Amino acid sequence: MKFGGSSVADAERLKRAARRIVAAREDGNRVVAVLSARGKTTDELVGLAAEMSDAPDPREMDMLLSTGERISCALCAMAINDLGHRAISLTGSQAGIVTDTSHTKARILDVRADRIKTALDEGQIVLVAGFQGVSTSHDVTTLGRGGSDTTAVALAAAVDADVCEIYTDVSGVFSADPRIVPDARKLDVVSFEEMLEMASSGAKVLQLRSVEYARNHDVRIHCRSSFEDVTGTFVVGEQETMEHPLITAVTHSTDEARLSLVGVPDEIGAAAKIFTALADANCNVDMIIQNEPLEEGRKAEVSFTVPRGDLRVARETLEPIAAELGVDSIDAVPEMGKVSIVGAGMKSHPGVAAKVFQVLAEERINIEMISTSPIKISCVIAADKVPDAVRALHGAFELGAGGIQAEAPIGEQAR
Ligand code: ASP
Ligand code: MG
């Protein structure tokens, strides 16, 4: 069971999480719970660091950020003990989560869950601080923002859990962000592949890496509300998803930035140089477009998107490379957004892309870049056009609660 920041934001909510954990235990389950930092704690810790330094040392950043989830776990253990059960809180390191050494973005290498298993065998409820581990060189590391999801999935895999329940402030995964599309529909089942595409194109419910981990280790995820006791969304292997709707969801992001290198000499190895440098700087490059010059000796243009937060680093990284290659200029557009449609069914249906472009054209929205995968079509557009684009696509593909793909409400189905 993993509880997100908003589910443990204050004493009342933490106690509610504690009761939920205890209820699962009393149902006869052995329970490992992963907790996030309370509310905006992690943001506040980032703010504290910013007060001290413009470029805080990553190792010290991890020492700082890892404290938020420890607070949640210790407090929750106290509440559980008061409810008459035995709970033990563990840091990521104590829980045996071993990572690589890349501070603030560490990857889990191994989970040595012996201590957890022993505690479970002794009848204890185990609480693990999310989003952190210990590196191969014995330093505290964190797994990147939203990383508690990955902690939960990794532990579920390590203890061979029946299910990894992700408790959050929404009741599941939706066909679009309900704040933008009021009739967005809660999805009952989503495949790992679809969820990966959704998480990578802006759906915030689950951290991308946690979905990758779940797919690789075949961990069933149940994403559900911590405030009401109803079934949420199951994220499972494709063989378990019974139907394949053409389109499952519309996702979006409003924090993209575009960088264009204008006048890149058309020579072998130029792209390799550019993107190797960005990879070494840990910049997450998303869409890439290069136009090939028509005549010999002419120059190419290379454009790509990065999360807006990576823009400064990307630019600084590229400046020396651009000078070395003889690039004419680097242009940056910081206010870009992206809208995507995801659906396993589009694999076997032609015409989906055409319809997407048609819908956006009718909305008078200019598409700046396009990328596709077998089950996703993404368009980069101006950030302020994103809500309109999401609503239009959601409506055009009839994904809403009133649309043709709607299913019976949960209560009906149970009967
Ligand atoms: N507390 C961390 C964050 O805010 C990790 C998490 O909640 O998953 O990103
Ligand atoms: Mg989260």
Coordinates of C-alpha atoms and ligand atoms in Angstrom, one line a residue:
M1 CA 0.0 0.0 0.0
K2 CA 1.4 3.3 -1.0
F3 CA 0.1 6.6 0.3
G4 CA 0.9 9.8 -1.7
G5 CA 1.6 13.2 -0.2
S6 CA -1.9 14.5 -0.1
S7 CA -3.1 11.3 1.6
V8 CA -0.8 11.9 4.5
A9 CA -0.8 15.7 4.5
D10 CA -1.9 16.3 8.1
A11 CA -2.5 14.4 11.3
E12 CA -6.1 13.5 10.4
R13 CA -5.2 12.1 7.0
L14 CA -2.2 10.2 8.4
K15 CA -4.5 8.6 11.0
R16 CA -6.9 7.7 8.2
A17 CA -4.1 6.0 6.3
A18 CA -3.1 4.2 9.5
R19 CA -6.6 2.9 9.9
R20 CA -6.7 1.8 6.3
I21 CA -3.4 -0.1 6.7
V22 CA -4.7 -1.7 9.9
A23 CA -7.9 -2.7 8.2
A24 CA -5.9 -4.5 5.5
R25 CA -3.9 -6.2 8.1
E26 CA -7.0 -7.3 10.0
D27 CA -8.4 -8.7 6.7
G28 CA -5.6 -11.2 7.0
N29 CA -3.0 -9.6 4.8
R30 CA 0.7 -9.0 5.4
V31 CA 1.2 -5.3 4.8
V32 CA 4.1 -3.3 3.6
A33 CA 3.2 0.4 3.3
V34 CA 5.2 3.1 1.5
L35 CA 4.6 6.7 2.5
S36 CA 5.3 9.9 0.7
A37 CA 6.3 13.1 2.4
R38 CA 3.4 15.0 3.9
G39 CA 1.7 17.5 1.5
K40 CA 4.1 20.0 0.1
T41 CA 7.0 19.0 2.3
T42 CA 9.3 18.0 -0.5
D43 CA 8.7 21.3 -2.3
E44 CA 9.4 23.1 1.0
L45 CA 12.6 21.2 1.4
V46 CA 13.6 22.2 -2.1
G47 CA 12.8 25.8 -1.1
L48 CA 15.1 25.5 1.9
A49 CA 17.9 24.3 -0.3
A50 CA 17.4 27.2 -2.7
E51 CA 17.7 29.6 0.3
M52 CA 21.2 28.2 0.9
S53 CA 22.6 27.7 -2.6
D54 CA 21.9 28.3 -6.3
A55 CA 23.2 24.9 -7.1
P56 CA 22.9 22.7 -4.1
D57 CA 25.2 19.7 -3.9
P58 CA 23.2 16.7 -5.1
R59 CA 24.4 14.5 -2.3
E60 CA 23.3 16.9 0.3
M61 CA 20.1 17.5 -1.5
D62 CA 19.3 13.8 -1.1
M63 CA 20.1 13.9 2.6
L64 CA 17.6 16.7 2.9
L65 CA 14.8 15.5 0.7
S66 CA 14.8 12.0 2.1
T67 CA 13.8 13.3 5.5
G68 CA 10.2 14.1 4.4
E69 CA 9.1 10.5 3.9
R70 CA 10.8 9.5 7.2
I71 CA 8.7 11.9 9.1
S72 CA 5.5 10.4 7.6
C73 CA 6.6 6.8 8.3
A74 CA 7.6 7.5 11.9
L75 CA 4.3 9.3 12.6
C76 CA 2.2 6.7 11.0
A77 CA 4.0 3.9 12.9
M78 CA 3.0 5.8 16.1
A79 CA -0.6 5.9 15.0
I80 CA -0.7 2.2 14.1
N81 CA 0.9 1.2 17.4
D82 CA -1.9 3.1 19.2
L83 CA -4.4 1.1 17.2
G84 CA -3.1 -2.0 18.8
H85 CA -0.9 -3.3 16.0
R86 CA 2.8 -3.4 15.8
A87 CA 4.4 -1.3 13.2
I88 CA 8.1 -0.6 12.3
S89 CA 9.2 2.3 10.1
L90 CA 12.3 1.9 7.9
T91 CA 14.3 4.3 5.8
G92 CA 14.9 3.2 2.2
S93 CA 18.3 2.1 3.2
Q94 CA 17.1 0.0 6.1
A95 CA 14.5 -1.5 3.8
G96 CA 17.3 -2.7 1.5
I97 CA 16.7 -0.5 -1.5
V98 CA 20.1 -0.3 -3.2
T99 CA 20.5 2.3 -6.0
D100 CA 23.1 3.6 -8.3
T101 CA 25.0 6.7 -7.4
S102 CA 23.2 9.4 -9.5
H103 CA 21.9 11.6 -6.7
T104 CA 18.4 13.1 -7.0
K105 CA 17.6 10.7 -9.9
A106 CA 18.9 7.4 -8.7
R107 CA 17.8 4.1 -10.1
I108 CA 17.1 1.0 -8.1
L109 CA 19.6 -1.7 -8.7
D110 CA 18.5 -4.3 -6.1
V111 CA 16.0 -4.7 -3.3
R112 CA 17.3 -6.8 -0.4
A113 CA 14.1 -7.3 1.5
D114 CA 15.3 -9.7 4.2
R115 CA 14.6 -7.2 7.0
I116 CA 11.1 -6.5 5.7
K117 CA 10.4 -10.2 5.4
T118 CA 11.6 -11.0 8.9
A119 CA 9.4 -8.2 10.3
L120 CA 6.4 -9.5 8.3
D121 CA 7.1 -13.0 9.7
E122 CA 7.0 -11.5 13.2
G123 CA 3.5 -10.1 12.5
Q124 CA 4.6 -6.5 12.1
I125 CA 3.3 -3.9 9.7
V126 CA 6.2 -2.5 7.8
L127 CA 6.3 1.2 6.9
V128 CA 9.0 2.2 4.4
A129 CA 10.0 5.7 3.6
G130 CA 9.3 6.2 -0.1
F131 CA 11.5 7.8 -2.8
Q132 CA 14.9 6.9 -1.4
G133 CA 17.5 4.3 -1.2
V134 CA 21.2 3.8 -0.4
S135 CA 23.8 3.9 -3.2
T136 CA 26.4 1.4 -3.9
S137 CA 28.8 3.8 -2.3
H138 CA 26.7 4.0 0.9
D139 CA 25.2 7.4 0.4
V140 CA 21.5 8.3 0.8
T141 CA 19.9 8.7 -2.6
T142 CA 16.5 9.8 -3.9
L143 CA 14.6 8.4 -6.9
G144 CA 13.4 11.6 -8.6
R145 CA 10.1 13.5 -7.9
G146 CA 7.2 11.1 -7.5
G147 CA 9.6 8.3 -6.7
S148 CA 7.6 6.8 -3.9
D149 CA 5.5 5.0 -6.5
T150 CA 8.6 3.3 -7.7
T151 CA 9.6 2.4 -4.1
A152 CA 6.2 0.8 -3.7
V153 CA 6.3 -1.2 -7.0
A154 CA 9.9 -2.3 -6.3
L155 CA 9.0 -3.6 -2.8
A156 CA 5.9 -5.3 -4.2
A157 CA 8.1 -7.1 -6.7
A158 CA 10.7 -8.0 -4.0
V159 CA 8.1 -9.5 -1.5
D160 CA 6.1 -11.0 -4.3
A161 CA 3.0 -9.1 -3.3
D162 CA -0.5 -9.9 -4.7
V163 CA -1.0 -6.3 -5.6
C164 CA 0.6 -2.9 -5.3
E165 CA -2.1 -0.5 -4.2
I166 CA -1.4 3.2 -4.9
Y167 CA -3.6 5.3 -2.7
T168 CA -4.0 8.9 -4.0
D169 CA -6.3 11.9 -4.0
V170 CA -8.1 10.8 -7.2
S171 CA -10.2 7.7 -7.6
G172 CA -8.1 6.2 -10.4
V173 CA -6.7 6.8 -13.8
F174 CA -9.0 8.9 -16.0
S175 CA -9.6 9.3 -19.7
A176 CA -8.3 12.9 -19.3
D177 CA -7.6 15.3 -16.5
P178 CA -11.0 15.8 -14.9
R179 CA -10.0 19.4 -14.0
I180 CA -10.0 20.1 -17.8
V181 CA -12.6 17.7 -18.9
P182 CA -15.4 17.4 -16.4
D183 CA -17.0 14.3 -18.0
A184 CA -13.7 12.4 -18.1
R185 CA -14.3 8.8 -17.3
K186 CA -12.5 6.6 -14.7
L187 CA -10.8 3.7 -16.4
D188 CA -11.3 0.2 -15.0
V189 CA -8.2 -1.4 -16.5
V190 CA -5.2 0.0 -18.4
S191 CA -2.4 -2.1 -19.8
F192 CA 1.2 -1.4 -18.8
E193 CA 2.0 -0.3 -22.3
E194 CA -0.8 2.3 -22.3
M195 CA 0.0 3.5 -18.8
L196 CA 3.7 3.9 -19.9
E197 CA 2.6 6.1 -22.8
M198 CA 0.2 8.0 -20.6
A199 CA 2.8 8.6 -17.8
S200 CA 5.4 9.7 -20.4
S201 CA 3.0 12.1 -22.0
G202 CA 1.8 13.9 -18.9
A203 CA -0.5 11.8 -16.8
K204 CA 0.7 12.4 -13.3
V205 CA -1.1 9.6 -11.4
L206 CA 1.9 7.3 -11.5
Q207 CA 5.6 8.0 -11.9
L208 CA 6.8 6.8 -15.3
R209 CA 9.6 4.7 -13.8
S210 CA 7.2 2.9 -11.5
V211 CA 5.2 1.7 -14.5
E212 CA 8.3 0.6 -16.2
Y213 CA 9.3 -1.3 -13.2
A214 CA 5.8 -2.9 -12.8
R215 CA 5.9 -4.0 -16.4
N216 CA 9.3 -5.5 -16.2
H217 CA 8.5 -7.4 -13.0
D218 CA 4.8 -8.0 -13.7
V219 CA 3.5 -6.2 -10.6
R220 CA -0.3 -5.6 -10.7
I221 CA -1.0 -2.0 -9.7
H222 CA -4.3 -0.9 -8.3
C223 CA -4.5 2.9 -8.3
R224 CA -7.3 4.0 -6.0
S225 CA -8.6 6.7 -3.7
S226 CA -7.5 7.1 -0.1
F227 CA -10.7 8.9 0.8
E228 CA -13.3 6.5 -0.4
D229 CA -13.4 2.8 -0.4
V230 CA -14.1 2.0 -4.1
T231 CA -12.4 0.1 -6.8
G232 CA -10.0 2.3 -8.8
T233 CA -8.0 1.5 -11.9
F234 CA -6.0 -1.7 -12.4
V235 CA -2.8 -1.4 -14.4
V236 CA -2.0 -4.9 -15.6
G237 CA -0.4 -6.9 -18.4
E238 CA -1.9 -6.7 -21.9
Q239 CA -3.2 -10.3 -21.7
E240 CA -5.3 -9.3 -18.7
T241 CA -7.0 -6.3 -20.4
M242 CA -10.1 -7.8 -22.0
E243 CA -11.1 -5.2 -24.5
H244 CA -8.9 -2.8 -26.5
P245 CA -10.8 0.4 -27.0
L246 CA -9.5 2.4 -29.9
I247 CA -8.4 5.3 -27.7
T248 CA -8.1 5.0 -24.0
A249 CA -7.1 8.5 -22.9
V250 CA -6.0 12.0 -23.8
T251 CA -3.0 13.2 -21.9
H252 CA -1.3 16.5 -21.8
S253 CA 1.6 18.5 -20.4
T254 CA 2.0 22.3 -20.2
D255 CA 5.6 22.3 -19.1
E256 CA 7.5 21.6 -22.3
A257 CA 10.1 23.8 -23.9
R258 CA 11.5 23.6 -27.5
L259 CA 15.0 24.1 -28.5
S260 CA 16.1 24.5 -32.1
L261 CA 19.6 24.5 -33.5
V262 CA 19.5 26.5 -36.7
G263 CA 22.1 25.9 -39.3
V264 CA 23.6 22.6 -38.2
P265 CA 26.3 21.5 -40.7
D266 CA 25.1 18.4 -42.6
E267 CA 27.8 16.1 -41.5
I268 CA 28.1 12.6 -40.0
G269 CA 28.1 12.6 -36.2
A270 CA 26.5 16.0 -35.6
A271 CA 23.3 14.6 -34.1
A272 CA 25.3 12.1 -32.1
K273 CA 27.4 14.9 -30.6
I274 CA 24.4 17.0 -29.7
F275 CA 22.3 14.3 -28.0
T276 CA 25.2 12.6 -26.3
A277 CA 26.0 15.9 -24.6
L278 CA 22.4 16.3 -23.5
A279 CA 22.2 12.7 -22.3
D280 CA 25.4 13.2 -20.2
A281 CA 23.8 16.3 -18.7
N282 CA 20.8 14.1 -17.7
C283 CA 18.4 16.2 -19.9
N284 CA 15.3 14.3 -20.8
V285 CA 14.9 14.9 -24.5
D286 CA 11.5 14.0 -25.8
M287 CA 10.5 14.8 -29.4
I288 CA 13.2 15.3 -32.0
I289 CA 12.8 16.6 -35.5
Q290 CA 15.6 17.1 -38.0
N291 CA 15.1 18.3 -41.5
E292 CA 17.6 17.1 -44.0
P293 CA 18.9 19.8 -46.3
L294 CA 17.9 19.2 -49.9
E295 CA 21.2 20.3 -51.5
E296 CA 24.7 19.1 -50.6
G297 CA 26.5 21.4 -48.3
R298 CA 23.4 23.1 -47.0
K299 CA 22.6 23.2 -43.3
A300 CA 20.1 21.3 -41.3
E301 CA 17.8 22.4 -38.5
V302 CA 17.4 20.2 -35.4
S303 CA 14.5 20.8 -33.0
F304 CA 13.6 18.9 -29.9
T305 CA 11.6 19.3 -26.7
V306 CA 12.7 19.0 -23.1
P307 CA 10.8 19.5 -19.8
R308 CA 10.8 23.3 -19.1
G309 CA 12.8 22.6 -16.0
D310 CA 15.7 21.2 -18.0
L311 CA 15.8 24.1 -20.5
R312 CA 18.6 26.1 -18.8
V313 CA 20.9 23.1 -18.4
A314 CA 20.1 22.0 -22.0
R315 CA 21.0 25.4 -23.3
E316 CA 24.2 25.6 -21.3
T317 CA 25.2 22.1 -22.5
L318 CA 24.6 22.9 -26.1
E319 CA 26.4 26.3 -26.3
P320 CA 30.0 24.8 -26.5
I321 CA 28.8 22.0 -28.8
A322 CA 27.1 24.4 -31.1
A323 CA 30.2 26.6 -31.3
E324 CA 32.3 23.5 -32.0
L325 CA 30.0 22.3 -34.8
G326 CA 29.6 25.8 -36.3
V327 CA 25.8 26.0 -35.6
D328 CA 24.3 29.4 -36.6
S329 CA 22.0 29.9 -33.6
I330 CA 20.2 28.2 -30.7
D331 CA 16.5 29.3 -30.4
A332 CA 14.5 28.5 -27.3
V333 CA 10.7 28.6 -26.9
P334 CA 9.9 28.0 -23.3
E335 CA 6.1 28.0 -23.3
M336 CA 5.2 24.8 -25.1
G337 CA 2.7 22.2 -24.3
K338 CA 1.9 18.7 -25.6
V339 CA -1.3 16.8 -26.2
S340 CA -1.4 13.1 -26.8
I341 CA -3.9 10.4 -27.4
V342 CA -3.1 6.9 -26.2
G343 CA -4.9 3.6 -27.0
A344 CA -3.8 0.0 -27.7
G345 CA -6.6 -0.2 -30.3
M346 CA -5.0 2.3 -32.7
K347 CA -2.4 -0.3 -33.6
S348 CA -4.9 -1.9 -36.0
H349 CA -6.9 1.2 -37.0
P350 CA -5.8 3.5 -39.8
G351 CA -6.9 7.1 -39.8
V352 CA -6.5 8.0 -36.1
A353 CA -3.7 10.5 -36.8
A354 CA -5.6 12.1 -39.5
K355 CA -8.6 12.6 -37.2
V356 CA -6.3 14.1 -34.5
F357 CA -4.9 16.7 -36.9
Q358 CA -8.4 17.4 -38.2
V359 CA -9.8 18.1 -34.7
L360 CA -6.9 20.4 -33.8
A361 CA -7.3 22.2 -37.1
E362 CA -10.9 22.8 -36.4
E363 CA -9.9 24.3 -33.1
R364 CA -7.5 26.6 -35.0
I365 CA -4.6 25.1 -33.1
N366 CA -1.2 25.0 -34.8
I367 CA 0.8 21.8 -34.5
E368 CA 4.5 22.4 -34.2
M369 CA 5.9 18.9 -33.8
I370 CA 4.4 15.4 -34.1
S371 CA 5.6 12.1 -32.9
T372 CA 4.0 8.7 -32.8
S373 CA 4.4 5.3 -31.3
P374 CA 2.3 2.3 -32.2
I375 CA -0.2 3.3 -29.5
K376 CA 0.3 7.0 -29.1
I377 CA 0.1 10.2 -31.2
S378 CA 1.6 13.4 -29.6
C379 CA 1.4 16.9 -30.9
V380 CA 3.5 19.8 -29.5
I381 CA 1.4 22.9 -29.4
A382 CA 1.4 26.3 -27.6
A383 CA 1.1 25.8 -23.9
D384 CA -2.0 28.0 -23.6
K385 CA -3.9 26.0 -26.3
V386 CA -3.6 22.7 -24.3
P387 CA -6.9 22.8 -22.4
D388 CA -8.9 23.4 -25.6
A389 CA -7.0 20.7 -27.4
V390 CA -7.6 18.2 -24.7
R391 CA -11.4 18.9 -24.5
A392 CA -11.7 18.8 -28.3
L393 CA -9.9 15.5 -28.7
H394 CA -11.7 13.9 -25.7
G395 CA -15.0 14.9 -27.2
A396 CA -14.2 13.9 -30.8
F397 CA -13.1 10.4 -29.7
E398 CA -16.2 10.1 -27.5
L399 CA -14.2 9.2 -24.4
G400 CA -16.5 10.9 -21.9
A401 CA -18.8 9.3 -19.4
G402 CA -21.7 9.8 -21.8
G403 CA -19.8 8.5 -24.8
I404 CA -20.3 5.2 -26.6
Q405 CA -17.4 3.6 -24.8
A406 CA -19.0 4.2 -21.4
E407 CA -19.4 1.3 -19.1
A408 CA -21.8 0.6 -16.2
P409 CA -20.9 2.4 -13.0
I410 CA -19.0 0.3 -10.5
G411 CA -22.0 -0.5 -8.3
E412 CA -23.9 -1.8 -11.3
Q413 CA -21.0 -4.0 -12.4
A414 CA -20.7 -5.6 -9.0
R415 CA -24.3 -6.9 -9.2
Ligands
ASP1 N1 7.9 13.3 -1.9 C1 8.5 13.1 -3.2 C2 7.9 14.1 -4.1 O1 7.2 15.0 -3.7 C3 8.3 11.7 -3.7 C4 6.9 11.2 -3.8 O2 6.0 11.8 -3.2 O3 6.7 10.3 -4.5 O4 8.2 14.1 -5.3
MG2 MG 2.9 11.0 -6.7

